[in-house]
Backbone as CSV, one residue per row, in Angstrom:
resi,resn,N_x,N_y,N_z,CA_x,CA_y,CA_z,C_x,C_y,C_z
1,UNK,39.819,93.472,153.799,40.035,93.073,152.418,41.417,93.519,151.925
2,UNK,41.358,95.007,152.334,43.018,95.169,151.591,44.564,94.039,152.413
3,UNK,44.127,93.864,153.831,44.524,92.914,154.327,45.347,91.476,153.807
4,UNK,43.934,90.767,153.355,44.066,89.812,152.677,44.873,90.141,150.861
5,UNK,44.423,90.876,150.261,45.279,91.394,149.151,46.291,91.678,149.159
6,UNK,47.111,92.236,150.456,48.560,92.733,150.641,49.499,90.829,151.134
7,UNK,48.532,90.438,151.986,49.291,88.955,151.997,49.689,88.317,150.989
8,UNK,48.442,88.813,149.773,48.441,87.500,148.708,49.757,88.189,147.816
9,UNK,49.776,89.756,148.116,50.772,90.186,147.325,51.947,89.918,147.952
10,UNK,52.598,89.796,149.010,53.639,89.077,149.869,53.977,87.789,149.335
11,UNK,52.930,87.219,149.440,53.004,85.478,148.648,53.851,85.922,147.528
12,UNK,53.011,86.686,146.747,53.825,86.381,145.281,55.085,86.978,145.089
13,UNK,55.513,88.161,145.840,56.654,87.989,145.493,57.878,87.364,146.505
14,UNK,57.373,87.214,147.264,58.814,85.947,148.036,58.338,86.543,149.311
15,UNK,58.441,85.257,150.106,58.295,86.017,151.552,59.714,86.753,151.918
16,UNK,60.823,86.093,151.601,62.282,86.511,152.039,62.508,87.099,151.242
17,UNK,61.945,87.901,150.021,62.660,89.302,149.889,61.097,90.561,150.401
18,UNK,60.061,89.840,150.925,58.954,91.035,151.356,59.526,91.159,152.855
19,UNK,60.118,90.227,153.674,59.939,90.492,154.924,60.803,91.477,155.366
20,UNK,61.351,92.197,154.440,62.795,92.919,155.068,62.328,94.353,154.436
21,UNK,61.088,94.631,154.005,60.615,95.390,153.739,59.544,95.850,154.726
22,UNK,58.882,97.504,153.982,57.774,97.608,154.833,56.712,97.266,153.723
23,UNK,55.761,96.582,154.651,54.635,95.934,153.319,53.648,97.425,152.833
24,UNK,53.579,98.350,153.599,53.561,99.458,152.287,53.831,100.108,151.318
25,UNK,55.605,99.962,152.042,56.386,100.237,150.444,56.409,99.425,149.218
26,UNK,56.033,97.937,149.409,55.873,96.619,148.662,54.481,96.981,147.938
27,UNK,54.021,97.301,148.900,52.459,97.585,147.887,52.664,98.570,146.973
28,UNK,53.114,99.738,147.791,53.361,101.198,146.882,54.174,101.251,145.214
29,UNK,54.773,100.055,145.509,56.026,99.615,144.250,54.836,99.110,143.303
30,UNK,54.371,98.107,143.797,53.377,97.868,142.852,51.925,98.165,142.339
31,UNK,51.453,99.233,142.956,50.416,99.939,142.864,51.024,100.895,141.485
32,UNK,52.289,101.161,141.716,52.618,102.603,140.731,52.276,101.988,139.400
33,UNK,52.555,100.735,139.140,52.332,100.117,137.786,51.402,99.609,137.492
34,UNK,50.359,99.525,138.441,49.208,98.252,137.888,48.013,99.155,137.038
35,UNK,47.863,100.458,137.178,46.807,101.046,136.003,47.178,101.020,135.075
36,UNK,46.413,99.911,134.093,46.245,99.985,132.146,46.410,101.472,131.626
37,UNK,47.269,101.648,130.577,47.634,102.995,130.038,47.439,102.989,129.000
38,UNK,47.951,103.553,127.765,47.342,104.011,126.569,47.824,102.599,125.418
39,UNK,48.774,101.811,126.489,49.300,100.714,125.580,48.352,99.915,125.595
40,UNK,47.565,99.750,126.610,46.179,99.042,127.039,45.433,98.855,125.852
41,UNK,44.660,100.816,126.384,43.784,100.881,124.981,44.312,100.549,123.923
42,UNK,45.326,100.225,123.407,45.256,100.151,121.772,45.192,98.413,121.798
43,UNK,45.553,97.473,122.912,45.392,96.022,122.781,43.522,96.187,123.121
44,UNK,43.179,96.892,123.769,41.526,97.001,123.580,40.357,97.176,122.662
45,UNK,41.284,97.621,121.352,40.413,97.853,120.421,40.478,96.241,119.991
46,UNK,40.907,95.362,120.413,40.898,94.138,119.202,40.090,93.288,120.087
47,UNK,39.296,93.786,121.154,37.994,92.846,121.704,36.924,92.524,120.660
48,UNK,36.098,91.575,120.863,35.328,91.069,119.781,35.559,90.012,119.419
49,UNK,34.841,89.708,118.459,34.655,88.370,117.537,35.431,88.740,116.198
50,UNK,36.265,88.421,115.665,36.740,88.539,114.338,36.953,87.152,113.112
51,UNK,36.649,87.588,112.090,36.769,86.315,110.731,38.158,86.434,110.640
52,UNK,38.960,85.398,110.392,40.675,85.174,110.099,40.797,84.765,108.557
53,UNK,41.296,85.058,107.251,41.762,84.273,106.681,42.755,84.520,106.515
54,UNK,43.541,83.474,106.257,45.171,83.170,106.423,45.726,82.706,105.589
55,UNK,47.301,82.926,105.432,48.160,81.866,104.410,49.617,81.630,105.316
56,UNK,49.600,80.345,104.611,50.613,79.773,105.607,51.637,78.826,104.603
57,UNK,52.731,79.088,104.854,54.172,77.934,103.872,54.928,77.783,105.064
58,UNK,55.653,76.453,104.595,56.687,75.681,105.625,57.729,75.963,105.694
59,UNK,58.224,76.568,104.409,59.719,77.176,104.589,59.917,78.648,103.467
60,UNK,60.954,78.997,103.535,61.189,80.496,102.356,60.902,80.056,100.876
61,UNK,60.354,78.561,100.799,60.693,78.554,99.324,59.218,77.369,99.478
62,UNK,58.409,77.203,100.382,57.348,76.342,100.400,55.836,77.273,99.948
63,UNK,55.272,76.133,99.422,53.777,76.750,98.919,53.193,77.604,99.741
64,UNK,51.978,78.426,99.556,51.588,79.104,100.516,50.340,78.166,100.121
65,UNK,49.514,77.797,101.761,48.112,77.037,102.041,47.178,77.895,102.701
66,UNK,46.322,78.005,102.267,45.263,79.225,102.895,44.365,78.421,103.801
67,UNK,43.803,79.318,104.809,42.695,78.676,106.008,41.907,80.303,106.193
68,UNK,41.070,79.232,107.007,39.874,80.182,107.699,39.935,80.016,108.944
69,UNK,39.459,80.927,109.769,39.066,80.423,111.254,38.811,82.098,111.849
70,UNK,38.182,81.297,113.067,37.472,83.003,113.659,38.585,82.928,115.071
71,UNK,38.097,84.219,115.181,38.609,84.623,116.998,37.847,85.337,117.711
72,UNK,38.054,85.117,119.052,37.047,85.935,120.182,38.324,86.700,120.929
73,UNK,38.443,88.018,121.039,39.201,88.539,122.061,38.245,89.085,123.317
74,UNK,39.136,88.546,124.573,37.820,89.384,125.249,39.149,90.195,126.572
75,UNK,39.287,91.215,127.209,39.846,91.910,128.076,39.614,91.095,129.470
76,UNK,40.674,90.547,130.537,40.374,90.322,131.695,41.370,91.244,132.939
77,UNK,40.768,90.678,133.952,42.164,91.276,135.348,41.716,93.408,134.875
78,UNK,40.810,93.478,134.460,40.496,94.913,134.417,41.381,95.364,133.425
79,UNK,41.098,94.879,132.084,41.922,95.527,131.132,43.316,95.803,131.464
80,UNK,44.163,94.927,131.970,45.175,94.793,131.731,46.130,93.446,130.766
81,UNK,45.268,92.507,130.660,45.402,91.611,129.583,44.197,91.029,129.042
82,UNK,44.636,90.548,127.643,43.890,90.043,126.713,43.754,88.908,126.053
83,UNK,42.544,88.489,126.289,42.607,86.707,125.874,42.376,86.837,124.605
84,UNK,42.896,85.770,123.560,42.583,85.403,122.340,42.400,84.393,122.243
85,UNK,41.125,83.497,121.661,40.535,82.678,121.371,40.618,82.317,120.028
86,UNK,41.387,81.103,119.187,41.006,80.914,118.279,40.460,79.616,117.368
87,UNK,39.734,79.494,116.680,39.361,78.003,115.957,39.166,78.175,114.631
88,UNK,39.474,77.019,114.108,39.482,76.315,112.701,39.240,75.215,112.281
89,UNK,39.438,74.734,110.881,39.302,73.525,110.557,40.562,73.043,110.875
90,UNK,40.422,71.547,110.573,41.981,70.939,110.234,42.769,71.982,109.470
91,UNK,44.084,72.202,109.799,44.781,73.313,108.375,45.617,71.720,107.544
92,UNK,45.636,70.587,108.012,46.147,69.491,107.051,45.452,68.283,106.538
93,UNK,45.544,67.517,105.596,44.170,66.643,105.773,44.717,65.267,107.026
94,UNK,43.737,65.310,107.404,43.398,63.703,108.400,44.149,64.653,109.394
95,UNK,44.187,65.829,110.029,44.045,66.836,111.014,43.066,66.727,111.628
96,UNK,43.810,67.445,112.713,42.505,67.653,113.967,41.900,69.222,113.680
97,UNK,40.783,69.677,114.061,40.668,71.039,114.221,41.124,71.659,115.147
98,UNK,41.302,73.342,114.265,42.645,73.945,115.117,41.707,75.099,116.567
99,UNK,43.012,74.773,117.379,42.658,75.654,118.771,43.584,76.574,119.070
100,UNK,43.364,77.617,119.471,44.562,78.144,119.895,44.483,79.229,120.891
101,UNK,44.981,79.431,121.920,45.000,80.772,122.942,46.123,81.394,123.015
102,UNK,45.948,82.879,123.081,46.802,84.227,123.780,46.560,84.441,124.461
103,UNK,47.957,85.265,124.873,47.367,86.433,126.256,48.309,87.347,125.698
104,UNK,48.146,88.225,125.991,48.727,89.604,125.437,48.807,90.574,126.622
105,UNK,49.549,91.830,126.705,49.346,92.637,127.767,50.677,93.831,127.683
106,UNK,50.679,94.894,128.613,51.583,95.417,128.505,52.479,95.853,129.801
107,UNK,53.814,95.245,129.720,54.130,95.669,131.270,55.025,96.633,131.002
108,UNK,54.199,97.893,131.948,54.569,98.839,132.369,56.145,99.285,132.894
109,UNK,56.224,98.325,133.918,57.580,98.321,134.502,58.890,98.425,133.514
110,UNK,58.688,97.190,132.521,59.988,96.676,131.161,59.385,97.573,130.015
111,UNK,58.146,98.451,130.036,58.016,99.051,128.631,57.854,98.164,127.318
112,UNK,57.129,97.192,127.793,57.137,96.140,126.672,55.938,95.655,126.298
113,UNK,55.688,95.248,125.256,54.322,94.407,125.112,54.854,93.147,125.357
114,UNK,54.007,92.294,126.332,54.228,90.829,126.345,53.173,90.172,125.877
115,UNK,53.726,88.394,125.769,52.681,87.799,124.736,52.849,86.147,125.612
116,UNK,51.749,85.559,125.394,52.615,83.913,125.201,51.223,83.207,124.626
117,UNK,51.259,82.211,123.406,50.654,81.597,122.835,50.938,80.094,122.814
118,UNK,49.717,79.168,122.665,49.962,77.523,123.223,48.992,77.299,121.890
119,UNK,48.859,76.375,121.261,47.927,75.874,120.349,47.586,74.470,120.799
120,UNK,46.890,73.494,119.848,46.474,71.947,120.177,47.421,71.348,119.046
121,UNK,48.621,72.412,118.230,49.686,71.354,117.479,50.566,71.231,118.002
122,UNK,50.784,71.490,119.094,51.943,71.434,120.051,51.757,71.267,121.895
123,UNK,52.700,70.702,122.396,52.633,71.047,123.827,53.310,72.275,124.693
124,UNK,54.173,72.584,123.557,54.949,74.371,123.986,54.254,75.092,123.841
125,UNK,55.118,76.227,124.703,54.369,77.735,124.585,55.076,78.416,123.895
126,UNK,54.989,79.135,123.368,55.751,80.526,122.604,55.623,81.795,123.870
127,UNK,56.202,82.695,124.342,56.258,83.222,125.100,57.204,84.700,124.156
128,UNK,56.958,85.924,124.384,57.476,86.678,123.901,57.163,88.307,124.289
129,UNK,58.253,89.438,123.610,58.151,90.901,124.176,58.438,91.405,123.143
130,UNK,57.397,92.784,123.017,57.741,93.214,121.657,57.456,94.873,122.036
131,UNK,57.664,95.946,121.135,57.934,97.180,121.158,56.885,97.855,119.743
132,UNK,56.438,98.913,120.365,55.490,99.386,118.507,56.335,100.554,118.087
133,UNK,56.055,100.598,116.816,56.828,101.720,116.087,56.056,102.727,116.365
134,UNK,56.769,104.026,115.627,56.546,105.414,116.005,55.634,105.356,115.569
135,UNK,54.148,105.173,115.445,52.663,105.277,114.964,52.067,104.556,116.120
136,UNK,52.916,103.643,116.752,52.176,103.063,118.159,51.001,102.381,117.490
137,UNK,50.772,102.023,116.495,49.957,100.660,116.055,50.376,99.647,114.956
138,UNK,51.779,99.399,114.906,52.177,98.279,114.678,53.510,97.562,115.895
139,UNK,52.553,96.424,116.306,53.639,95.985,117.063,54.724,94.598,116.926
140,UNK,55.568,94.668,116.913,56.407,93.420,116.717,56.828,92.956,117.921
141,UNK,56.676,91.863,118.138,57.325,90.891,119.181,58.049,89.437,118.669
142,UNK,59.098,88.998,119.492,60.073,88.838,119.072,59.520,87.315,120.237
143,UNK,59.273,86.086,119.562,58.828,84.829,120.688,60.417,83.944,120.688
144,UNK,60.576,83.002,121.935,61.139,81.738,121.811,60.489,80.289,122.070
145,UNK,61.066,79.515,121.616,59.737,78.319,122.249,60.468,77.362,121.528
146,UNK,60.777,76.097,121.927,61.309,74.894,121.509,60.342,74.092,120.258
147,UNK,61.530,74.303,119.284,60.840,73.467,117.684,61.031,71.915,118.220
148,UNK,59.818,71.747,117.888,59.785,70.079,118.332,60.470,68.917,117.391
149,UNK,60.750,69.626,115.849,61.380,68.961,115.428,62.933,68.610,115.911
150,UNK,63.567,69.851,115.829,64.785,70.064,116.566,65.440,69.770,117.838
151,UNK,64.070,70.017,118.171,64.230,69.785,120.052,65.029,70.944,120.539
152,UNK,65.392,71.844,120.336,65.994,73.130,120.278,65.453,74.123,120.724
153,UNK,66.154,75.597,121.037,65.326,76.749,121.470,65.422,77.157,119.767
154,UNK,64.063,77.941,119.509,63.530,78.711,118.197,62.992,79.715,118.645
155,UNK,63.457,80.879,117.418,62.830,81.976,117.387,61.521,82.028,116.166
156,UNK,60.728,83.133,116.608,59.598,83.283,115.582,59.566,85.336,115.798
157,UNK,58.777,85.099,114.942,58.746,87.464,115.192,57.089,87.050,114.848
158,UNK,56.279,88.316,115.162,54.916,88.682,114.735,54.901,90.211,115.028
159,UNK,54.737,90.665,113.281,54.518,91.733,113.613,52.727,92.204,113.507
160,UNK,52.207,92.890,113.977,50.664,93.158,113.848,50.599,94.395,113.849
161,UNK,49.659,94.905,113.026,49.052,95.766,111.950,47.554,96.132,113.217
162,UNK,47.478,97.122,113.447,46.309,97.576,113.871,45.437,98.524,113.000
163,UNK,45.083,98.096,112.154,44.850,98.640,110.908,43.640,99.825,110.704
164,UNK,42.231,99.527,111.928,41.205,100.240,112.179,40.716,99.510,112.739
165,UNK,39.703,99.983,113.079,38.837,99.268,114.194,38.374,98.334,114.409
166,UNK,38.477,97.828,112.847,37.319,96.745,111.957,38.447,95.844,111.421
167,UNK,40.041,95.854,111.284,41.018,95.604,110.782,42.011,95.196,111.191
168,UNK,42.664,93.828,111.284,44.006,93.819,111.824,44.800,93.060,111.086
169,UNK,46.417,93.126,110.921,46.811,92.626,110.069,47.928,91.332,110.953
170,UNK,48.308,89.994,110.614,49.509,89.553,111.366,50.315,88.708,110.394
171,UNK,51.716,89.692,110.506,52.741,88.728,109.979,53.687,87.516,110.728
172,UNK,53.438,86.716,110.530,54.407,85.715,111.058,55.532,85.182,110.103
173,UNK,56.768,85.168,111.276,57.916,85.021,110.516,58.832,84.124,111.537
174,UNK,59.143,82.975,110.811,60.349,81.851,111.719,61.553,82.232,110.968
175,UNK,62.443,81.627,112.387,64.321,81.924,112.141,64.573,80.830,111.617
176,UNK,65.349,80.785,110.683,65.583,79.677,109.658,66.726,79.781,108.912
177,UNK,68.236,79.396,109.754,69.345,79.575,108.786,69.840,81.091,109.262
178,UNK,69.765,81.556,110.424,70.652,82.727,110.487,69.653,83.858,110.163
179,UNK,67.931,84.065,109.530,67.507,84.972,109.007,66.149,84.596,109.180
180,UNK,64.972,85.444,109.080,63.825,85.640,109.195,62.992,85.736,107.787
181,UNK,62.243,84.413,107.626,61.586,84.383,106.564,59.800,84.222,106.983
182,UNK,58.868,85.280,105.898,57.453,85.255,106.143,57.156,84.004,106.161
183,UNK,56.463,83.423,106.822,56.055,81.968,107.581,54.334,81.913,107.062
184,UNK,53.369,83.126,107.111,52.190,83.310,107.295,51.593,85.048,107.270
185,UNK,50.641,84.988,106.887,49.944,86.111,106.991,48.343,85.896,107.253
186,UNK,48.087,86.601,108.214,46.689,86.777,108.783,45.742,88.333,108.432
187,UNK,44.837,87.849,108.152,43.724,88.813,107.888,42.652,89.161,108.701
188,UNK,42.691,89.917,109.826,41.401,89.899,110.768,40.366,90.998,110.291
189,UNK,39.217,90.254,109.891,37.911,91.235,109.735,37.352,91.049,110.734
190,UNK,36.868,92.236,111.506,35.361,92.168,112.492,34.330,91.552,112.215
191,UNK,34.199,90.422,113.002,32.621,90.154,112.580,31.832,90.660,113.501
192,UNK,30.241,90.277,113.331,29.159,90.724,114.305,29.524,90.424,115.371
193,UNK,29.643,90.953,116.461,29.804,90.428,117.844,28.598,89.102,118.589
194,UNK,28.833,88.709,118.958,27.678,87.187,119.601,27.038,87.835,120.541
């Protein structure tokens, strides 16, 4: 078994830069990083089912539109990343209802939280790395991902609020003109778990 696991780990990272190695030291490189650490646990507390309500405007000077929708987080790959599940109504009228997935995680190696999010209003991904402040439960990450209006590379930020156990907070903010304006705010309550 470890056999077959050390091949598959060869596969992935290139045969022509594993073969000039010893495939123990290849393993050993990546063994040092693969146990979930304390950055883990704190993306672990947000497993569960949670209620969302939200507000959302189109630009620094657009209405704010409120929604609802729930989420399921659940831990995979042994608590080293985290799926987010989310649904809603239409957020526009003669809309579709909304879908949306994360993954979240923390790599060890770059010291970073990574992210990448896809919804059903788009065919891009948002992909992104972010850092927590000195309390280590608010984290900001910093996404890029092509505005479809533009056809362009765009930035977005999210910062999140780990607020308690039962609590999470998310600001979203798009680049717009040289500067970062609040886009949205999210409200996560715990609900009953399913």
């Amino acid at each position: 078994m470890k056999r077959v696991a050390l091949l598959a780990l060869l596969a992935v990272v290139g045969f022509g830069t594993a073969v000039a190695q010893d495939p123990a030291e290849v393993m050993a490189a990546f063994m040092q990083y693969a146990e979930p650490d304390e950055h883990h646990k704190l993306l672990a507390t947000a497993v569960g089912s949670w209620h969302i309500d939200g507000e959302f405007r189109m630009g620094p000077g657009g209405e704010w539109m409120t929604s609802t929708s729930e989420a399921e987080v659940e831990a995979i790959l042994g608590g080293r990343f985290f799926v987010q599940r989310v649904s809603g109504p239409a957020m526009f009228e003669g809309g579709h209802p909304f879908e949306g997935l994360g993954i979240a995680g923390y790599d060890r190696i770059q010291g970073k939280y990574i992210s990448a999010w896809a919804d059903n209003h788009g065919t891009m991904m948002m992909t992104g790395m972010g850092t927590a402040d000195a309390t280590g439960k608010v984290i900001t990450t910093d996404f890029t991902y092509t505005n479809p209006m533009t056809k362009q590379p765009a930035k977005a930020r999210w910062v999140i609020h780990y607020v308690d156990g039962d609590h999470m907070t998310f600001e979203m903010y798009e680049h717009q003109d040289d500067e970062y304006f609040l886009a949205g705010k999210l409200k996560y309550t715990r609900a009953a778990d399913k």
